[in-house]
Short mmCIF file of C-alpha atoms in Angstrom, two decimals:
data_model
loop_
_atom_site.label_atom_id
_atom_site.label_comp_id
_atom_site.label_asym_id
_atom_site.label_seq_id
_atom_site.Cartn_x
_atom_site.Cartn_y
_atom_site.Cartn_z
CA UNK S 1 130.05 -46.73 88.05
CA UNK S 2 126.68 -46.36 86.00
CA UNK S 3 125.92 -48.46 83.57
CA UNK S 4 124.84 -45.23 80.81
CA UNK S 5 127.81 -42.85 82.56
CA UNK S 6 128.29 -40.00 80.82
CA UNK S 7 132.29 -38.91 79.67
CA UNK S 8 132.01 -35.59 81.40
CA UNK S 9 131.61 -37.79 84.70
CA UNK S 10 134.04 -40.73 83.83
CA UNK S 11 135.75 -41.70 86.89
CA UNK S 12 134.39 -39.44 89.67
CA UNK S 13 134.83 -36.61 87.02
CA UNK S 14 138.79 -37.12 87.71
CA UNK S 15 139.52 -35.18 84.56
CA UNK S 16 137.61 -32.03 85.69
CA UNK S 17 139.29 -32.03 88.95
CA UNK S 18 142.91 -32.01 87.41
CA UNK S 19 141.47 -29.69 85.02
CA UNK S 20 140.31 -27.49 87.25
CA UNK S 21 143.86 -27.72 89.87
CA UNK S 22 145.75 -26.86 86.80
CA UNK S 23 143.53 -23.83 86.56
CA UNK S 24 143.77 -22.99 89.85
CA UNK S 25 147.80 -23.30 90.38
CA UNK S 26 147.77 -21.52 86.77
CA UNK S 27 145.86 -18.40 88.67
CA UNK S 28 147.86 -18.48 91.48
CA UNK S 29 151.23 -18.10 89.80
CA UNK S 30 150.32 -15.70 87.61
CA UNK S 31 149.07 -13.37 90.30
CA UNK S 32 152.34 -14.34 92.37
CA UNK S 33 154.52 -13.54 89.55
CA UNK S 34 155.45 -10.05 89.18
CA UNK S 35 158.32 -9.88 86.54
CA UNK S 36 159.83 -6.21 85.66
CA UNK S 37 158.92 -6.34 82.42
CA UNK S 38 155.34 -7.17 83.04
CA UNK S 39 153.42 -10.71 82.18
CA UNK S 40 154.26 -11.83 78.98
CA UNK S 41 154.95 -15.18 77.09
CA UNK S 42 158.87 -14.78 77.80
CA UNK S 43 159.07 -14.85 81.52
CA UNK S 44 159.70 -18.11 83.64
CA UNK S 45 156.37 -18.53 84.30
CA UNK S 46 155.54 -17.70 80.48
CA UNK S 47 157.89 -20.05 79.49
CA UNK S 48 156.50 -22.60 81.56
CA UNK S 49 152.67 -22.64 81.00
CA UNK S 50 153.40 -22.24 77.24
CA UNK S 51 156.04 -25.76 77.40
CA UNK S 52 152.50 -27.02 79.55
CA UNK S 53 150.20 -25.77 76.87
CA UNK S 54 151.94 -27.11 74.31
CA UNK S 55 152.38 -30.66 76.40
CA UNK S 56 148.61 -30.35 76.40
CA UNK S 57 147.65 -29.79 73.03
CA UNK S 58 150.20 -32.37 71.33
CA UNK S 59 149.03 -34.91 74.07
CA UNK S 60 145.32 -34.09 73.57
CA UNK S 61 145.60 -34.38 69.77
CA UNK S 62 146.40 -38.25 70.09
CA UNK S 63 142.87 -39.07 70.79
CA UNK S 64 141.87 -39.61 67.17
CA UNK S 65 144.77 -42.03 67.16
CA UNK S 66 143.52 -43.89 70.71
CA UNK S 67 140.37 -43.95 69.13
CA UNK S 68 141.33 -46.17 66.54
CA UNK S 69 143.80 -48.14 68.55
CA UNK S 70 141.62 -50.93 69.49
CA UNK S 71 143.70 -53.39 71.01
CA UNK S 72 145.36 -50.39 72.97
CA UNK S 73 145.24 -50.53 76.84
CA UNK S 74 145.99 -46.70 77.39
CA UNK S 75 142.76 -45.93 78.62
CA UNK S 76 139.67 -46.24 77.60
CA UNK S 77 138.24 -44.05 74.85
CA UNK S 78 135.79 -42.64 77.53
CA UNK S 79 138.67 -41.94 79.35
CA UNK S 80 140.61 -40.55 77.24
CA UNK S 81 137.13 -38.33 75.55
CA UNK S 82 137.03 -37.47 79.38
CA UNK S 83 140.44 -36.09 79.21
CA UNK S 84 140.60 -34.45 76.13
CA UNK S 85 137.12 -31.96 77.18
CA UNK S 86 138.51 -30.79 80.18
CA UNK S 87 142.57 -30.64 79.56
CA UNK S 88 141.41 -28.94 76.13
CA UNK S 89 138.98 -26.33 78.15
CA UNK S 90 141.69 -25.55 80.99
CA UNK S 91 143.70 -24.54 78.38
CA UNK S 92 141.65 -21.32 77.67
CA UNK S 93 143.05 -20.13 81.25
CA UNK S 94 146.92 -21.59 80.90
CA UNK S 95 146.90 -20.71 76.96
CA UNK S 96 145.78 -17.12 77.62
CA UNK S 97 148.18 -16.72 80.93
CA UNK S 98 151.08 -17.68 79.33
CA UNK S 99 150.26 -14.65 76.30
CA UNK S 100 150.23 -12.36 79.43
CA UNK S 101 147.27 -11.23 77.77
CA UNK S 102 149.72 -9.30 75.12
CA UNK S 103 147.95 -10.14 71.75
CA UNK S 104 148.90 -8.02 68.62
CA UNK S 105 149.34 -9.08 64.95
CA UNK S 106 151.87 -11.90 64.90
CA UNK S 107 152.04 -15.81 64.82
CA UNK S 108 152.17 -15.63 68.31
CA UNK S 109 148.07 -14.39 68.66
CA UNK S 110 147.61 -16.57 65.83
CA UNK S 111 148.14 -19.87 67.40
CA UNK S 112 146.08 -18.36 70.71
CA UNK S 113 143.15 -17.68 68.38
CA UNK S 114 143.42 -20.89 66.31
CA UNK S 115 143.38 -22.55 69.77
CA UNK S 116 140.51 -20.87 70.84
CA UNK S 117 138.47 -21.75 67.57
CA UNK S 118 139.37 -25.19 68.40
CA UNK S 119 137.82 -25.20 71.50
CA UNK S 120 134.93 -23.64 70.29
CA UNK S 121 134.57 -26.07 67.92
CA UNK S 122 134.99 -29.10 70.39
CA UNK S 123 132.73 -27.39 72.76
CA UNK S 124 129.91 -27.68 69.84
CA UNK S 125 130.70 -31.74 69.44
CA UNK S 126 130.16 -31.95 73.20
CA UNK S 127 126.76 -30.34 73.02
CA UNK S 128 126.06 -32.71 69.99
CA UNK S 129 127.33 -36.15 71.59
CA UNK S 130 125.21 -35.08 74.68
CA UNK S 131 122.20 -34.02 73.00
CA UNK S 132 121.52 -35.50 69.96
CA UNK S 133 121.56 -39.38 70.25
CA UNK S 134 118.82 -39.45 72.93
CA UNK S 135 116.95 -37.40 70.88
CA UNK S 136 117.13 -39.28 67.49
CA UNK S 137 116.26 -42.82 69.99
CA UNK S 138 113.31 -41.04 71.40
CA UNK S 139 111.86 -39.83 68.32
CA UNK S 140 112.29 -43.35 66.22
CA UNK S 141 110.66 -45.10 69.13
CA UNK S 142 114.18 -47.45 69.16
CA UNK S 143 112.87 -48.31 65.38
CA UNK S 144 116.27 -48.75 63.70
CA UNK S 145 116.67 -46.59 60.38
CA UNK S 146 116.30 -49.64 58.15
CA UNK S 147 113.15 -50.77 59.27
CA UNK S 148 111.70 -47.43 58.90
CA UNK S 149 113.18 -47.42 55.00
CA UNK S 150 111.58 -50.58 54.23
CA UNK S 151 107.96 -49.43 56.22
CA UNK S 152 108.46 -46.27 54.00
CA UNK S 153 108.70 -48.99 50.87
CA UNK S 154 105.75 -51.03 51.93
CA UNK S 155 103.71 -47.47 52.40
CA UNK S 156 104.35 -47.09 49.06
CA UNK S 157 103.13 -49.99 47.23
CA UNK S 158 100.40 -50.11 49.55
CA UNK S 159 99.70 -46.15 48.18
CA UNK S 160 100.01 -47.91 44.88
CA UNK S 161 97.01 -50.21 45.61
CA UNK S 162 95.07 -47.87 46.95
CA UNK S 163 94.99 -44.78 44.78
CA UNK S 164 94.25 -47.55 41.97
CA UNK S 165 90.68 -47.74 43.36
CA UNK S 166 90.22 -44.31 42.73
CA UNK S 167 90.90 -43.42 39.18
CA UNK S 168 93.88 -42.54 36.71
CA UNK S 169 94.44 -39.14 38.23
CA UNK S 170 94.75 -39.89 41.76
CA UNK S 171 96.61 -43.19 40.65
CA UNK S 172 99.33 -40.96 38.53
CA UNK S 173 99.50 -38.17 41.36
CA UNK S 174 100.64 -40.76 43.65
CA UNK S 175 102.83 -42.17 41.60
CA UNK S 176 104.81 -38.56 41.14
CA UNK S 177 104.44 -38.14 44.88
CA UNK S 178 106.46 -41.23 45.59
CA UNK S 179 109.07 -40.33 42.82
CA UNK S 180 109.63 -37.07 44.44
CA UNK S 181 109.46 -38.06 48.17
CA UNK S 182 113.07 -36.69 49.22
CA UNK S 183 115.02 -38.71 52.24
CA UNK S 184 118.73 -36.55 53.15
CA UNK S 185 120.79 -34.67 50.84
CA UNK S 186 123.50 -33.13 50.25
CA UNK S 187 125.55 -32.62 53.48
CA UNK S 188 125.21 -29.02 53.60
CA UNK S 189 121.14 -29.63 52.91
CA UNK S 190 121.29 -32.04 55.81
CA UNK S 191 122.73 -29.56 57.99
CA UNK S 192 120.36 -27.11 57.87
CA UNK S 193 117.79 -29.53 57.81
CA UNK S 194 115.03 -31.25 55.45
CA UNK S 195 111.92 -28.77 55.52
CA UNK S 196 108.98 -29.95 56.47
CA UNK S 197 105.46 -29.53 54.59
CA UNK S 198 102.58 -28.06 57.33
CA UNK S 199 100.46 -26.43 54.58
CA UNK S 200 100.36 -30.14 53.86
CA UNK S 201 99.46 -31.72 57.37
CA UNK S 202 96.88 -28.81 57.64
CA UNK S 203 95.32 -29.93 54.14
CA UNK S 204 95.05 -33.54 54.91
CA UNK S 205 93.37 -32.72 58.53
CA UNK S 206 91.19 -30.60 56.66
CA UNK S 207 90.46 -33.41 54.23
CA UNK S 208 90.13 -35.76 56.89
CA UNK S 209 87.43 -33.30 58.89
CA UNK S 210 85.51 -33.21 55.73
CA UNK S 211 85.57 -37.07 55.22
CA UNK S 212 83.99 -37.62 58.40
CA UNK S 213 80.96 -35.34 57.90
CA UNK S 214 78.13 -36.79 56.06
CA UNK S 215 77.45 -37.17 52.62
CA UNK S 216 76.04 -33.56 50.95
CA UNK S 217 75.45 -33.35 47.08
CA UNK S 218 78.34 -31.55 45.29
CA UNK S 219 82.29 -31.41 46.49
CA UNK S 220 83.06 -30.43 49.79
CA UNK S 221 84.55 -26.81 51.00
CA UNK S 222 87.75 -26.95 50.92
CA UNK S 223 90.89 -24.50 51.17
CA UNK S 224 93.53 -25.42 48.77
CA UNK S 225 96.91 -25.26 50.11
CA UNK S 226 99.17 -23.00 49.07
CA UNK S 227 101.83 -24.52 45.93
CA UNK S 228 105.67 -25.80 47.41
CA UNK S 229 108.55 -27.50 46.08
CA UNK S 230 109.08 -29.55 48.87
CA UNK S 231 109.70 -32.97 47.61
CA UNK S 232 109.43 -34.85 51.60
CA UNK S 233 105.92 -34.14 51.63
CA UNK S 234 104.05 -36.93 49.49
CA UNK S 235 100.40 -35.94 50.40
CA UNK S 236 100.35 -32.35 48.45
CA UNK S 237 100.47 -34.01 45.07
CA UNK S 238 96.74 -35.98 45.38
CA UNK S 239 95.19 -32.91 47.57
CA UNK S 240 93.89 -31.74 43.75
CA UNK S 241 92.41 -34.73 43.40
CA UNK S 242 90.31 -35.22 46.62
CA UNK S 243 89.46 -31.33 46.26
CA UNK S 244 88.05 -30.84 43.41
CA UNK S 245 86.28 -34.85 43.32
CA UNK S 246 82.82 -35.51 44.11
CA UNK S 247 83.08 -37.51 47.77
CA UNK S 248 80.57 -40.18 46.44
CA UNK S 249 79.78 -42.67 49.46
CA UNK S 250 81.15 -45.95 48.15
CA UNK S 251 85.04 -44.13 47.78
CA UNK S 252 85.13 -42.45 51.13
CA UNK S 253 86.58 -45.51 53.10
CA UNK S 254 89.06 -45.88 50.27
CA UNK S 255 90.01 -42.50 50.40
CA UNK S 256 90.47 -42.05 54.09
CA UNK S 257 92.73 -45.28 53.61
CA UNK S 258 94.74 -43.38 51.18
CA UNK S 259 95.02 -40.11 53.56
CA UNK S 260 95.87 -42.66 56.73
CA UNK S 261 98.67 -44.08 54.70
CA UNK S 262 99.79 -40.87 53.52
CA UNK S 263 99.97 -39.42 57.14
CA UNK S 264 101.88 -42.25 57.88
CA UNK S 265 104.49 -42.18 55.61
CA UNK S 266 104.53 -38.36 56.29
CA UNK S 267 105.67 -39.01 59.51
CA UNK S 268 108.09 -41.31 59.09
CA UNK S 269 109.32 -39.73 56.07
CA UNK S 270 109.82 -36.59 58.54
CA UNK S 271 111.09 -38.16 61.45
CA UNK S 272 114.01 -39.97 59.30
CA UNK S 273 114.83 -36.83 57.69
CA UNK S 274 115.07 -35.19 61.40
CA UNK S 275 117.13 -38.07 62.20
CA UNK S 276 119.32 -37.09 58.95
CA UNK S 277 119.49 -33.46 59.80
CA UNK S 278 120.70 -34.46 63.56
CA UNK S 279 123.74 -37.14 62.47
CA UNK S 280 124.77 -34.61 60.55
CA UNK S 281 125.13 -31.68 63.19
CA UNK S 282 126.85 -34.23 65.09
CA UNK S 283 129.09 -34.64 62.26
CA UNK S 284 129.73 -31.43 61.11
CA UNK S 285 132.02 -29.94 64.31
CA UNK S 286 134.88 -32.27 62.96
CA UNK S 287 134.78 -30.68 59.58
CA UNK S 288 136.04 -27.58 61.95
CA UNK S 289 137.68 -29.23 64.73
CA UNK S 290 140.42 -31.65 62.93
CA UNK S 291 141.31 -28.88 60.23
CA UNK S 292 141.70 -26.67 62.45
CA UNK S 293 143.58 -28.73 65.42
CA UNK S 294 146.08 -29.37 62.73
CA UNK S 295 146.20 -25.67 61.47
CA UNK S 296 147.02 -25.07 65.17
CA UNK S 297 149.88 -27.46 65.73
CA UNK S 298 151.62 -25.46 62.70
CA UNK S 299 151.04 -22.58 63.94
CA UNK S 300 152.70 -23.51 67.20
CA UNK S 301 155.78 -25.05 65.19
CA UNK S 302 156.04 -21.89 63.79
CA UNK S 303 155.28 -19.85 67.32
CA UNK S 304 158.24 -22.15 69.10
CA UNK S 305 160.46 -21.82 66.47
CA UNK S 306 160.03 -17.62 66.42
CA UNK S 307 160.84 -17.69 70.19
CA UNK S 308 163.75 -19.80 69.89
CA UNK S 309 165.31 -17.89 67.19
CA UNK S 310 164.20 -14.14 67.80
CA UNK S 311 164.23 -14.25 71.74
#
């Protein structure tokens, strides 16, 4: 067994083999069966892969329970992740073989299309869980999120310092910048992600060009960016300043200091807001899944309860 195995593979991918039997013996009933009445939800074999489906779904729904059931030895919680992805995606075939593919306006299509949005739903956390957290290690370089908080606090007393050395204006614009330097949000905010500032990054590589040139009487050509109310992006509020000041000799090494620790805190202040953005698109398919996993258990009450009275 690997050391990093992945819960789609747990076991020799045991879960998608069963999975896929059920399927298969699923399939080969239904095109066995030929009732009189045509395939519907109250023939034998309805009967039957409904009692399975609903076996499935109850069964399935314990994992947020075996989850937090540490001292449990049912499983493991890989195993039983394992489990829940490919039980809960077999029942798309035995869920829609036991309707007999009869669907009309009733509680009946109801709990098939609640159980179907669950899915859905479960089939975005799997593409989260197996995307996202190698890409939120890559891109901190393994740098937890704390240290990069407290780098983003020393950046900004060392900004502080800096933009001291070159006058009350710069000194006051960086001051606002770091007051308005935005890190998450609201959850919705987070979810559609942070925006980023690249009339920003442009400006400061312009700035930085124009640092590097040699001294010429009067202020340097440069295009102003254009105005934003992105708060993320610190290096915007002191562009004014280097723009419009004179690049006398003796401030240019302090000044590309200030722009170096400015890009700096840019990109951490970007990458931790990407890291934000991504823990919460991991989050937010349980906002969907558990509301509607329990919609879908009432619905099936309800569904049983029909049969067993009307039928």
């Amino acid at each position: 067994m690997g050391l990093h195995e992945s819960f789609l593979t747990h076991a020799g991918s045991r879960w998608l083999k069963l999975a896929t039997l059920l399927c298969a013996v699923a399939i080969g009933l239904y095109v066995y069966h030929d009732p009189s009445a045509g395939p519907n939800g109250g023939t034998a074999l309805g009967y039957g892969l409904g009692g399975l489906g609903l076996v499935l779904i109850l069964w399935l729904a314990l994992l947020g329970v075996r989850k937090r059931s540490y001292g449990s030895r049912l499983g493991t919680v890989k195993g039983w992740t394992s489990a829940h992805v490919w039980l809960g995606l077999a029942l798309v075939v035995i869920g829609t073989l036991h309707t007999g593919f009869q669907f009309g306006l009733n509680v009946h299509t109801l709990a098939w299309t609640l159980m179907m949005l669950v899915i859905l739903s479960g089939l975005w956390g799997v593409f989260a869980y197996q995307r996202y957290p190698s890409v939120i290690t890559d891109r901190r370089g393994n740098l937890p999120a704390e240290d990069m908080l407290r780098e983003i606090a020393e950046l900004d007393r060392q900004l502080v310092l800096v933009a001291s050395e070159l006058g009350k204006d710069v000194h006051d614009r960086t001051l606002q910048s770091i007051a308005r330097t935005r890190l998450g949000g609201s959850f919705w905010q987070q979810v559609r992600g942070i925006p980023t500032q690249a009339a920003g990054e442009s400006l400061v590589t312009r700035l930085r060009d124009e640092l590097n040139k040699p001294v010429i009487a009067g202020k340097p050509e440069v295009a102003a960016a254009a105005p934003t109310r992105d708060g993320n992006a610190t290096m915007m509020f002191v562009a004014d300043a280097f723009v419009s000041g004179r690049q006398d000799a003796d401030q240019r090494e302090t000044r590309r200091k200030l722009l170096d620790l400015f890009s700096r805190k840019k990109a951490l202040v970007t990458n931790l807001n990407a890291d934000v953005t991504r823990r919460a698109r991991m989050a937010l398919w349980l906002y969907f899944h558990v509301p509607l996993t329990i919609a879908l258990i009432a619905s099936l009450l309800v569904h049983v309860l029909a049969v067993f009275i009307y039928w």
